[in-house]
Structure formats: structure tokens, C-alpha cells
Amino acid sequence: QVQLVESGGGLVQAGGSLRVSCAASGRTFSRYAMGWFRQAPGKEREFVAAISWSGGSTYYADSVKGRFTISRDNAKNTVYLQMNSLKPEDTAVYYCAAPRFATMTSNLDEYNYWGQGTQVTVSL
């Protein structure tokens, strides 16, 4: 089993920044890619960003490219999502996820471990 615990969400004004973190336990964290997803009220959960096991490769949704940065610290079993230039449309619950297999992917169906989510609210 893999346990994922997000933290760092909150309320921020448009244009501001926020960093959310995800602490992982239960399997060899450094051997697996990780991903961030988000779900806004009334919408489906959507891919935000993914990072390879080494951190050497990253992939972003077009809606966040250039504003968000995913990173990881394998020594701390933690993955981060730095969010800059936030917009009201970024308001959502943000979920950390671990894929079934080791490779980096944006496909939600390939993730079988999920955190409880952390709320990010961006006000005007």
C-alpha cells in the first residue's frame, strides 16, 4: 500500500503563489513517477503535472505550463507543486497521485494511489 498526504493548500489572491506538498510512504518512492491532479466543483478531475522517478523529466497540462513547477525530493519522499501567477480558475482540490507502474503519465486511469486532497482557492 502507498499512503499520500498533501499539505500546503489555502487561500491566495490572483497573481499570488502557493506551494503544495505530498509526503509519500509505503513503497520505494524514488522508483516511481508521481503526478498532481485537480478537481474543481462540478468538473471532472484533471491532470496538472507529472514528474519522472529521478525528477529529470516533467510534463504539464497546457493550462499550467509556465506557471506551475513540479519537483521532488527523494530523500524526503516528497513531491511538490509550486504554483505561481495563480488565477481564479486554478481554484480546485489538488490531489497527489502515484501510478500503478513506474513510468510518468498524464492518464488518470493509470494512477491507483491518491491522497485526500488539499483545497486551493484563488480569489480576485
PDB file of C-alpha atoms in Angstrom:
ATOM      1  CA  GLN A   1       0.000   0.000   0.000  1.00  0.00           C
ATOM      2  CA  VAL A   2       1.024   3.585  -0.652  1.00  0.00           C
ATOM      3  CA  GLN A   3      -0.012   6.449   1.578  1.00  0.00           C
ATOM      4  CA  LEU A   4      -0.041  10.005   0.241  1.00  0.00           C
ATOM      5  CA  VAL A   5      -0.656  13.064   2.386  1.00  0.00           C
ATOM      6  CA  GLU A   6      -0.967  16.515   0.830  1.00  0.00           C
ATOM      7  CA  SER A   7      -0.431  19.783   2.632  1.00  0.00           C
ATOM      8  CA  GLY A   8       0.043  23.457   1.890  1.00  0.00           C
ATOM      9  CA  GLY A   9      -3.238  24.449   0.308  1.00  0.00           C
ATOM     10  CA  GLY A  10      -5.016  27.643   1.215  1.00  0.00           C
ATOM     11  CA  LEU A  11      -6.459  30.943   0.070  1.00  0.00           C
ATOM     12  CA  VAL A  12      -4.418  33.254  -2.128  1.00  0.00           C
ATOM     13  CA  GLN A  13      -5.147  36.309  -4.243  1.00  0.00           C
ATOM     14  CA  ALA A  14      -4.957  36.165  -8.020  1.00  0.00           C
ATOM     15  CA  GLY A  15      -1.388  36.621  -9.158  1.00  0.00           C
ATOM     16  CA  GLY A  16      -0.021  35.124  -5.978  1.00  0.00           C
ATOM     17  CA  SER A  17       1.908  31.930  -5.298  1.00  0.00           C
ATOM     18  CA  LEU A  18       1.403  28.793  -3.282  1.00  0.00           C
ATOM     19  CA  ARG A  19       3.311  25.547  -2.835  1.00  0.00           C
ATOM     20  CA  VAL A  20       1.605  22.270  -2.074  1.00  0.00           C
ATOM     21  CA  SER A  21       3.474  19.211  -0.856  1.00  0.00           C
ATOM     22  CA  CYS A  22       2.797  15.492  -0.844  1.00  0.00           C
ATOM     23  CA  ALA A  23       4.504  13.117   1.562  1.00  0.00           C
ATOM     24  CA  ALA A  24       4.591   9.506   0.414  1.00  0.00           C
ATOM     25  CA  SER A  25       5.136   6.259   2.267  1.00  0.00           C
ATOM     26  CA  GLY A  26       4.618   2.559   1.722  1.00  0.00           C
ATOM     27  CA  ARG A  27       6.818   1.726  -1.253  1.00  0.00           C
ATOM     28  CA  THR A  28      10.106   2.784  -2.740  1.00  0.00           C
ATOM     29  CA  PHE A  29       9.190   6.357  -3.606  1.00  0.00           C
ATOM     30  CA  SER A  30      12.299   7.038  -5.648  1.00  0.00           C
ATOM     31  CA  ARG A  31      11.499   4.287  -8.172  1.00  0.00           C
ATOM     32  CA  TYR A  32       8.171   5.736  -9.307  1.00  0.00           C
ATOM     33  CA  ALA A  33       6.909   8.738 -11.176  1.00  0.00           C
ATOM     34  CA  MET A  34       4.386  10.957  -9.393  1.00  0.00           C
ATOM     35  CA  GLY A  35       1.586  13.214 -10.503  1.00  0.00           C
ATOM     36  CA  TRP A  36      -0.659  16.084  -9.451  1.00  0.00           C
ATOM     37  CA  PHE A  37      -4.308  16.353 -10.439  1.00  0.00           C
ATOM     38  CA  ARG A  38      -7.048  18.798  -9.526  1.00  0.00           C
ATOM     39  CA  GLN A  39     -10.805  18.843  -9.365  1.00  0.00           C
ATOM     40  CA  ALA A  40     -12.936  21.965  -9.387  1.00  0.00           C
ATOM     41  CA  PRO A  41     -16.568  21.943  -8.222  1.00  0.00           C
ATOM     42  CA  GLY A  42     -18.827  20.363 -10.813  1.00  0.00           C
ATOM     43  CA  LYS A  43     -15.907  19.330 -13.021  1.00  0.00           C
ATOM     44  CA  GLU A  44     -14.005  16.139 -13.635  1.00  0.00           C
ATOM     45  CA  ARG A  45     -10.621  15.529 -12.105  1.00  0.00           C
ATOM     46  CA  GLU A  46      -7.918  16.700 -14.481  1.00  0.00           C
ATOM     47  CA  PHE A  47      -4.218  16.223 -14.926  1.00  0.00           C
ATOM     48  CA  VAL A  48      -1.924  19.051 -13.801  1.00  0.00           C
ATOM     49  CA  ALA A  49       1.664  17.805 -13.812  1.00  0.00           C
ATOM     50  CA  ALA A  50       3.823  14.698 -13.602  1.00  0.00           C
ATOM     51  CA  ILE A  51       7.447  14.011 -12.783  1.00  0.00           C
ATOM     52  CA  SER A  52       9.697  11.046 -13.509  1.00  0.00           C
ATOM     53  CA  TRP A  53      11.252   8.928 -10.777  1.00  0.00           C
ATOM     54  CA  SER A  54      14.532  10.855 -10.966  1.00  0.00           C
ATOM     55  CA  GLY A  55      12.980  14.269 -11.369  1.00  0.00           C
ATOM     56  CA  GLY A  56      14.777  14.646 -14.684  1.00  0.00           C
ATOM     57  CA  SER A  57      11.599  14.728 -16.749  1.00  0.00           C
ATOM     58  CA  THR A  58       8.420  16.685 -16.178  1.00  0.00           C
ATOM     59  CA  TYR A  59       5.165  17.132 -18.038  1.00  0.00           C
ATOM     60  CA  TYR A  60       2.465  19.771 -17.636  1.00  0.00           C
ATOM     61  CA  ALA A  61      -1.069  20.455 -18.712  1.00  0.00           C
ATOM     62  CA  ASP A  62      -1.216  23.353 -21.150  1.00  0.00           C
ATOM     63  CA  SER A  63      -3.322  25.349 -18.695  1.00  0.00           C
ATOM     64  CA  VAL A  64      -0.498  25.499 -16.130  1.00  0.00           C
ATOM     65  CA  LYS A  65       2.608  25.364 -18.296  1.00  0.00           C
ATOM     66  CA  GLY A  66       4.971  28.198 -17.475  1.00  0.00           C
ATOM     67  CA  ARG A  67       3.227  28.937 -14.161  1.00  0.00           C
ATOM     68  CA  PHE A  68       3.471  25.687 -12.195  1.00  0.00           C
ATOM     69  CA  THR A  69       6.563  23.642 -11.383  1.00  0.00           C
ATOM     70  CA  ILE A  70       6.583  20.074 -10.134  1.00  0.00           C
ATOM     71  CA  SER A  71       9.610  18.804  -8.250  1.00  0.00           C
ATOM     72  CA  ARG A  72      10.559  16.052  -5.855  1.00  0.00           C
ATOM     73  CA  ASP A  73      12.969  15.278  -3.053  1.00  0.00           C
ATOM     74  CA  ASN A  74      13.545  11.530  -2.981  1.00  0.00           C
ATOM     75  CA  ALA A  75      15.474  11.756   0.270  1.00  0.00           C
ATOM     76  CA  LYS A  76      12.327  13.138   1.918  1.00  0.00           C
ATOM     77  CA  ASN A  77       9.821  11.011  -0.066  1.00  0.00           C
ATOM     78  CA  THR A  78       8.070  14.228  -1.008  1.00  0.00           C
ATOM     79  CA  VAL A  79       6.781  15.748  -4.226  1.00  0.00           C
ATOM     80  CA  TYR A  80       5.969  19.444  -4.578  1.00  0.00           C
ATOM     81  CA  LEU A  81       3.874  21.648  -6.805  1.00  0.00           C
ATOM     82  CA  GLN A  82       4.937  25.274  -6.900  1.00  0.00           C
ATOM     83  CA  MET A  83       2.127  27.411  -8.275  1.00  0.00           C
ATOM     84  CA  ASN A  84       2.841  30.951  -9.440  1.00  0.00           C
ATOM     85  CA  SER A  85       0.707  33.585 -11.161  1.00  0.00           C
ATOM     86  CA  LEU A  86      -2.382  31.897  -9.817  1.00  0.00           C
ATOM     87  CA  LYS A  87      -5.736  32.560 -11.431  1.00  0.00           C
ATOM     88  CA  PRO A  88      -9.280  32.126 -10.076  1.00  0.00           C
ATOM     89  CA  GLU A  89      -9.723  29.235 -12.493  1.00  0.00           C
ATOM     90  CA  ASP A  90      -6.959  27.372 -10.642  1.00  0.00           C
ATOM     91  CA  THR A  91      -9.323  27.031  -7.688  1.00  0.00           C
ATOM     92  CA  ALA A  92      -9.753  23.316  -7.001  1.00  0.00           C
ATOM     93  CA  VAL A  93      -8.909  20.467  -4.697  1.00  0.00           C
ATOM     94  CA  TYR A  94      -5.395  19.352  -5.598  1.00  0.00           C
ATOM     95  CA  TYR A  95      -4.547  15.661  -5.380  1.00  0.00           C
ATOM     96  CA  CYS A  96      -1.214  13.931  -5.320  1.00  0.00           C
ATOM     97  CA  ALA A  97      -1.193  10.552  -7.052  1.00  0.00           C
ATOM     98  CA  ALA A  98       1.121   7.597  -7.587  1.00  0.00           C
ATOM     99  CA  PRO A  99       0.867   5.498 -10.730  1.00  0.00           C
ATOM    100  CA  ARG A 100       0.412   1.748 -10.861  1.00  0.00           C
ATOM    101  CA  PHE A 101       3.616   1.452 -12.838  1.00  0.00           C
ATOM    102  CA  ALA A 102       6.850   3.355 -12.572  1.00  0.00           C
ATOM    103  CA  THR A 103       6.593   5.487 -15.714  1.00  0.00           C
ATOM    104  CA  MET A 104       5.448   9.097 -15.928  1.00  0.00           C
ATOM    105  CA  THR A 105       1.937   9.523 -17.305  1.00  0.00           C
ATOM    106  CA  SER A 106      -0.858  12.073 -17.576  1.00  0.00           C
ATOM    107  CA  ASN A 107      -3.525   9.356 -17.783  1.00  0.00           C
ATOM    108  CA  LEU A 108      -5.676   9.458 -14.668  1.00  0.00           C
ATOM    109  CA  ASP A 109      -6.630   5.785 -15.102  1.00  0.00           C
ATOM    110  CA  GLU A 110      -3.009   4.741 -14.630  1.00  0.00           C
ATOM    111  CA  TYR A 111      -2.880   6.160 -11.112  1.00  0.00           C
ATOM    112  CA  ASN A 112      -4.104   3.859  -8.390  1.00  0.00           C
ATOM    113  CA  TYR A 113      -2.970   5.663  -5.236  1.00  0.00           C
ATOM    114  CA  TRP A 114      -4.418   9.024  -4.247  1.00  0.00           C
ATOM    115  CA  GLY A 115      -4.058  11.442  -1.394  1.00  0.00           C
ATOM    116  CA  GLN A 116      -7.001  13.028   0.381  1.00  0.00           C
ATOM    117  CA  GLY A 117      -6.551  16.325  -1.459  1.00  0.00           C
ATOM    118  CA  THR A 118      -5.834  19.870  -0.383  1.00  0.00           C
ATOM    119  CA  GLN A 119      -8.016  22.872  -1.199  1.00  0.00           C
ATOM    120  CA  VAL A 120      -6.535  25.749  -3.177  1.00  0.00           C
ATOM    121  CA  THR A 121      -8.708  28.827  -3.539  1.00  0.00           C
ATOM    122  CA  VAL A 122      -7.693  31.803  -5.664  1.00  0.00           C
ATOM    123  CA  SER A 123      -9.646  34.992  -5.126  1.00  0.00           C
ATOM    124  CA  LEU A 124      -9.894  38.031  -7.361  1.00  0.00           C
TER     125      LEU A 124
END
